[in-house]
Amino acid sequence: MKIVEQIKQPIDYEMELFEQKFQLSMSSKVALLNRITHYIVNRKGKQMRPMFVFLVAKMVSNGEISERTYRGASVIELIHTATLVHDDVVDESNRRRGFFSINALWKNKIAVLVGDYLLSKGLLLSIDNNDFDLLKIISIAVREMSEGELLQIEKARKLDITEAVYYNIIRQKTATLIAACCSLGAASVKPDSDHVERMRKFGELIGMAFQIKDDLFDYGKEAIGKPTGIDIKEQKMTLPLIYVLNKANKKDKRWLINSIKNHNKDKIRVAEVISYVKLQGGLDYAVSKMKTFQEEALQMLQMYPESNYKTSLELMVNYVIDRKK
């Protein structure tokens, strides 16, 4: 059995029901919009985010969930999908998970409007059901994600990034959404309990490990759907690079910064930077940091009694850093 199917097993029924509810939550009276949302639903990814919502909800409540849990999972998936549609416009990307992106098929204007529509659908799903606590969790996540992206763009211009700033960027940009999934799951069944903040922190730790793993792919040869060195070409400062930059002598540091700023489209130069980062221990350092986040996340699950849901969450934490793409 594939690892993702194994993780999903205890919530198979909930995920099937969620699919139906999620499709309904996207529906519109505009035929074009329905055609596009149908296209989105049929090209979905692994749906890790709703899985986090259901597994956390069931773990903290001994297997009990409510309609609020389904709404929480739908809201997070609506908002996440909206951000992906907008990201493809911003990045001028024509592919998403091996398929054409919305902007490639229907152009930028429609893609932006579809993203806005999904965002508003998510907000209204919470408001119409008085899920204001869930709405607050998701709204904070959207704000943080936007700030994280803008902070990364600002720092890419100057390349003056420290490890602390890097953690801040990935916490906001990536970890905050996984943190929101986990706190939503807890809040949907145990509102105003300690579980909500504890699970938010758990999700944040997984998100940090997840992003560092993504950064490491930039230096590997695995087929992950993005070419090696793409982060360097885009002047994104990732942990392996930050580590070697901060310990390099003046001459090497000048060469590295010059390579990233002025030669980031030169394949040979990018390959030299990748090789330098590997030789100077950048990858080993990033792996050790990623494992620290992983261990802290696993530690946070120890206070919960044994259950299928807890086992699946442990598998999920390990899958995040063992995945090949």
PDB file of N, CA, C and O in Angstrom, residues 1-20 46-47 50-51 54-55 58 65 70 308-309 312:
ATOM      1  N   MET A   1       0.847  -1.205   0.000  1.00  0.00           N
ATOM      2  CA  MET A   1       0.000   0.000   0.000  1.00  0.00           C
ATOM      3  C   MET A   1       0.879   1.252   0.000  1.00  0.00           C
ATOM      4  O   MET A   1       1.845   1.340   0.743  1.00  0.00           O
ATOM      5  N   LYS A   2       0.536   2.199  -0.846  1.00  0.00           N
ATOM      6  CA  LYS A   2       1.302   3.438  -0.896  1.00  0.00           C
ATOM      7  C   LYS A   2       1.157   4.183   0.424  1.00  0.00           C
ATOM      8  O   LYS A   2       0.111   4.136   1.063  1.00  0.00           O
ATOM      9  N   ILE A   3       2.199   4.935   0.776  1.00  0.00           N
ATOM     10  CA  ILE A   3       2.217   5.618   2.075  1.00  0.00           C
ATOM     11  C   ILE A   3       1.038   6.592   2.227  1.00  0.00           C
ATOM     12  O   ILE A   3       0.407   6.661   3.275  1.00  0.00           O
ATOM     13  N   VAL A   4       0.693   7.311   1.155  1.00  0.00           N
ATOM     14  CA  VAL A   4      -0.400   8.287   1.261  1.00  0.00           C
ATOM     15  C   VAL A   4      -1.734   7.573   1.521  1.00  0.00           C
ATOM     16  O   VAL A   4      -2.549   8.020   2.317  1.00  0.00           O
ATOM     17  N   GLU A   5      -1.929   6.420   0.873  1.00  0.00           N
ATOM     18  CA  GLU A   5      -3.159   5.632   1.103  1.00  0.00           C
ATOM     19  C   GLU A   5      -3.196   5.120   2.532  1.00  0.00           C
ATOM     20  O   GLU A   5      -4.255   5.067   3.167  1.00  0.00           O
ATOM     21  N   GLN A   6      -2.040   4.739   3.035  1.00  0.00           N
ATOM     22  CA  GLN A   6      -1.925   4.246   4.423  1.00  0.00           C
ATOM     23  C   GLN A   6      -2.307   5.355   5.412  1.00  0.00           C
ATOM     24  O   GLN A   6      -3.037   5.121   6.374  1.00  0.00           O
ATOM     25  N   ILE A   7      -1.808   6.568   5.162  1.00  0.00           N
ATOM     26  CA  ILE A   7      -2.113   7.716   6.025  1.00  0.00           C
ATOM     27  C   ILE A   7      -3.615   8.006   6.006  1.00  0.00           C
ATOM     28  O   ILE A   7      -4.232   8.288   7.033  1.00  0.00           O
ATOM     29  N   LYS A   8      -4.190   7.879   4.831  1.00  0.00           N
ATOM     30  CA  LYS A   8      -5.594   8.241   4.611  1.00  0.00           C
ATOM     31  C   LYS A   8      -6.580   7.202   5.152  1.00  0.00           C
ATOM     32  O   LYS A   8      -7.752   7.508   5.387  1.00  0.00           O
ATOM     33  N   GLN A   9      -6.106   5.971   5.331  1.00  0.00           N
ATOM     34  CA  GLN A   9      -7.001   4.847   5.644  1.00  0.00           C
ATOM     35  C   GLN A   9      -8.008   5.115   6.784  1.00  0.00           C
ATOM     36  O   GLN A   9      -9.201   4.863   6.612  1.00  0.00           O
ATOM     37  N   PRO A  10      -7.572   5.656   7.920  1.00  0.00           N
ATOM     38  CA  PRO A  10      -8.544   5.850   9.009  1.00  0.00           C
ATOM     39  C   PRO A  10      -9.613   6.909   8.715  1.00  0.00           C
ATOM     40  O   PRO A  10     -10.598   7.008   9.435  1.00  0.00           O
ATOM     41  N   ILE A  11      -9.398   7.715   7.668  1.00  0.00           N
ATOM     42  CA  ILE A  11     -10.373   8.782   7.358  1.00  0.00           C
ATOM     43  C   ILE A  11     -10.901   8.658   5.928  1.00  0.00           C
ATOM     44  O   ILE A  11     -11.375   9.626   5.355  1.00  0.00           O
ATOM     45  N   ASP A  12     -10.828   7.434   5.376  1.00  0.00           N
ATOM     46  CA  ASP A  12     -11.290   7.205   3.992  1.00  0.00           C
ATOM     47  C   ASP A  12     -12.724   7.685   3.782  1.00  0.00           C
ATOM     48  O   ASP A  12     -13.024   8.375   2.812  1.00  0.00           O
ATOM     49  N   TYR A  13     -13.597   7.292   4.698  1.00  0.00           N
ATOM     50  CA  TYR A  13     -15.022   7.650   4.566  1.00  0.00           C
ATOM     51  C   TYR A  13     -15.192   9.178   4.596  1.00  0.00           C
ATOM     52  O   TYR A  13     -15.880   9.755   3.759  1.00  0.00           O
ATOM     53  N   GLU A  14     -14.532   9.821   5.550  1.00  0.00           N
ATOM     54  CA  GLU A  14     -14.637  11.284   5.694  1.00  0.00           C
ATOM     55  C   GLU A  14     -14.109  12.003   4.454  1.00  0.00           C
ATOM     56  O   GLU A  14     -14.682  12.993   4.007  1.00  0.00           O
ATOM     57  N   MET A  15     -13.015  11.489   3.887  1.00  0.00           N
ATOM     58  CA  MET A  15     -12.433  12.135   2.707  1.00  0.00           C
ATOM     59  C   MET A  15     -13.361  12.008   1.493  1.00  0.00           C
ATOM     60  O   MET A  15     -13.460  12.920   0.689  1.00  0.00           O
ATOM     61  N   GLU A  16     -14.041  10.871   1.384  1.00  0.00           N
ATOM     62  CA  GLU A  16     -14.999  10.703   0.274  1.00  0.00           C
ATOM     63  C   GLU A  16     -16.167  11.671   0.402  1.00  0.00           C
ATOM     64  O   GLU A  16     -16.582  12.313  -0.563  1.00  0.00           O
ATOM     65  N   LEU A  17     -16.687  11.771   1.611  1.00  0.00           N
ATOM     66  CA  LEU A  17     -17.797  12.694   1.871  1.00  0.00           C
ATOM     67  C   LEU A  17     -17.340  14.141   1.676  1.00  0.00           C
ATOM     68  O   LEU A  17     -18.073  14.978   1.137  1.00  0.00           O
ATOM     69  N   PHE A  18     -16.115  14.398   2.100  1.00  0.00           N
ATOM     70  CA  PHE A  18     -15.541  15.743   1.944  1.00  0.00           C
ATOM     71  C   PHE A  18     -15.506  16.147   0.465  1.00  0.00           C
ATOM     72  O   PHE A  18     -15.832  17.275   0.119  1.00  0.00           O
ATOM     73  N   GLU A  19     -15.095  15.198  -0.400  1.00  0.00           N
ATOM     74  CA  GLU A  19     -15.029  15.478  -1.848  1.00  0.00           C
ATOM     75  C   GLU A  19     -16.362  16.036  -2.354  1.00  0.00           C
ATOM     76  O   GLU A  19     -16.400  17.020  -3.088  1.00  0.00           O
ATOM     77  N   GLN A  20     -17.447  15.373  -1.937  1.00  0.00           N
ATOM     78  CA  GLN A  20     -18.778  15.805  -2.381  1.00  0.00           C
ATOM     79  C   GLN A  20     -19.099  17.197  -1.857  1.00  0.00           C
ATOM     80  O   GLN A  20     -19.572  18.069  -2.593  1.00  0.00           O
ATOM     81  N   LYS A  46      -2.682  15.542  -3.637  1.00  0.00           N
ATOM     82  CA  LYS A  46      -2.865  14.479  -2.639  1.00  0.00           C
ATOM     83  C   LYS A  46      -3.882  14.860  -1.564  1.00  0.00           C
ATOM     84  O   LYS A  46      -4.283  14.049  -0.762  1.00  0.00           O
ATOM     85  N   GLN A  47      -4.237  16.133  -1.514  1.00  0.00           N
ATOM     86  CA  GLN A  47      -5.192  16.659  -0.514  1.00  0.00           C
ATOM     87  C   GLN A  47      -4.693  16.485   0.924  1.00  0.00           C
ATOM     88  O   GLN A  47      -5.417  16.082   1.822  1.00  0.00           O
ATOM     89  N   PRO A  50      -6.768  18.841   3.785  1.00  0.00           N
ATOM     90  CA  PRO A  50      -7.963  18.291   4.432  1.00  0.00           C
ATOM     91  C   PRO A  50      -7.648  17.064   5.297  1.00  0.00           C
ATOM     92  O   PRO A  50      -8.270  16.859   6.341  1.00  0.00           O
ATOM     93  N   MET A  51      -6.657  16.267   4.864  1.00  0.00           N
ATOM     94  CA  MET A  51      -6.284  15.090   5.660  1.00  0.00           C
ATOM     95  C   MET A  51      -5.799  15.508   7.045  1.00  0.00           C
ATOM     96  O   MET A  51      -6.157  14.900   8.053  1.00  0.00           O
ATOM     97  N   PHE A  54      -8.915  16.413   9.239  1.00  0.00           N
ATOM     98  CA  PHE A  54      -9.684  15.270   9.757  1.00  0.00           C
ATOM     99  C   PHE A  54      -8.889  14.437  10.757  1.00  0.00           C
ATOM    100  O   PHE A  54      -9.429  14.011  11.782  1.00  0.00           O
ATOM    101  N   LEU A  55      -7.608  14.200  10.470  1.00  0.00           N
ATOM    102  CA  LEU A  55      -6.801  13.375  11.382  1.00  0.00           C
ATOM    103  C   LEU A  55      -6.625  14.051  12.737  1.00  0.00           C
ATOM    104  O   LEU A  55      -6.752  13.402  13.782  1.00  0.00           O
ATOM    105  N   LYS A  58     -10.006  14.061  14.688  1.00  0.00           N
ATOM    106  CA  LYS A  58     -10.332  12.732  15.240  1.00  0.00           C
ATOM    107  C   LYS A  58      -9.372  12.342  16.370  1.00  0.00           C
ATOM    108  O   LYS A  58      -9.784  11.698  17.328  1.00  0.00           O
ATOM    109  N   ILE A  65     -16.181  13.621  14.912  1.00  0.00           N
ATOM    110  CA  ILE A  65     -16.083  14.873  14.146  1.00  0.00           C
ATOM    111  C   ILE A  65     -17.488  15.420  13.914  1.00  0.00           C
ATOM    112  O   ILE A  65     -18.466  14.735  14.193  1.00  0.00           O
ATOM    113  N   TYR A  70     -15.999  19.278   8.497  1.00  0.00           N
ATOM    114  CA  TYR A  70     -16.105  19.279   7.026  1.00  0.00           C
ATOM    115  C   TYR A  70     -15.997  20.698   6.475  1.00  0.00           C
ATOM    116  O   TYR A  70     -15.352  20.934   5.458  1.00  0.00           O
ATOM    117  N   ASN A 308      -5.397   5.099  15.602  1.00  0.00           N
ATOM    118  CA  ASN A 308      -5.076   5.065  14.172  1.00  0.00           C
ATOM    119  C   ASN A 308      -4.757   6.458  13.648  1.00  0.00           C
ATOM    120  O   ASN A 308      -3.946   6.634  12.740  1.00  0.00           O
ATOM    121  N   TYR A 309      -5.455   7.444  14.214  1.00  0.00           N
ATOM    122  CA  TYR A 309      -5.305   8.835  13.736  1.00  0.00           C
ATOM    123  C   TYR A 309      -3.928   9.374  14.115  1.00  0.00           C
ATOM    124  O   TYR A 309      -3.256  10.019  13.308  1.00  0.00           O
ATOM    125  N   SER A 312      -1.378   7.773  11.881  1.00  0.00           N
ATOM    126  CA  SER A 312      -1.378   8.394  10.550  1.00  0.00           C
ATOM    127  C   SER A 312      -0.664   9.739  10.569  1.00  0.00           C
ATOM    128  O   SER A 312       0.051  10.079   9.621  1.00  0.00           O
TER     129      SER A 312
END
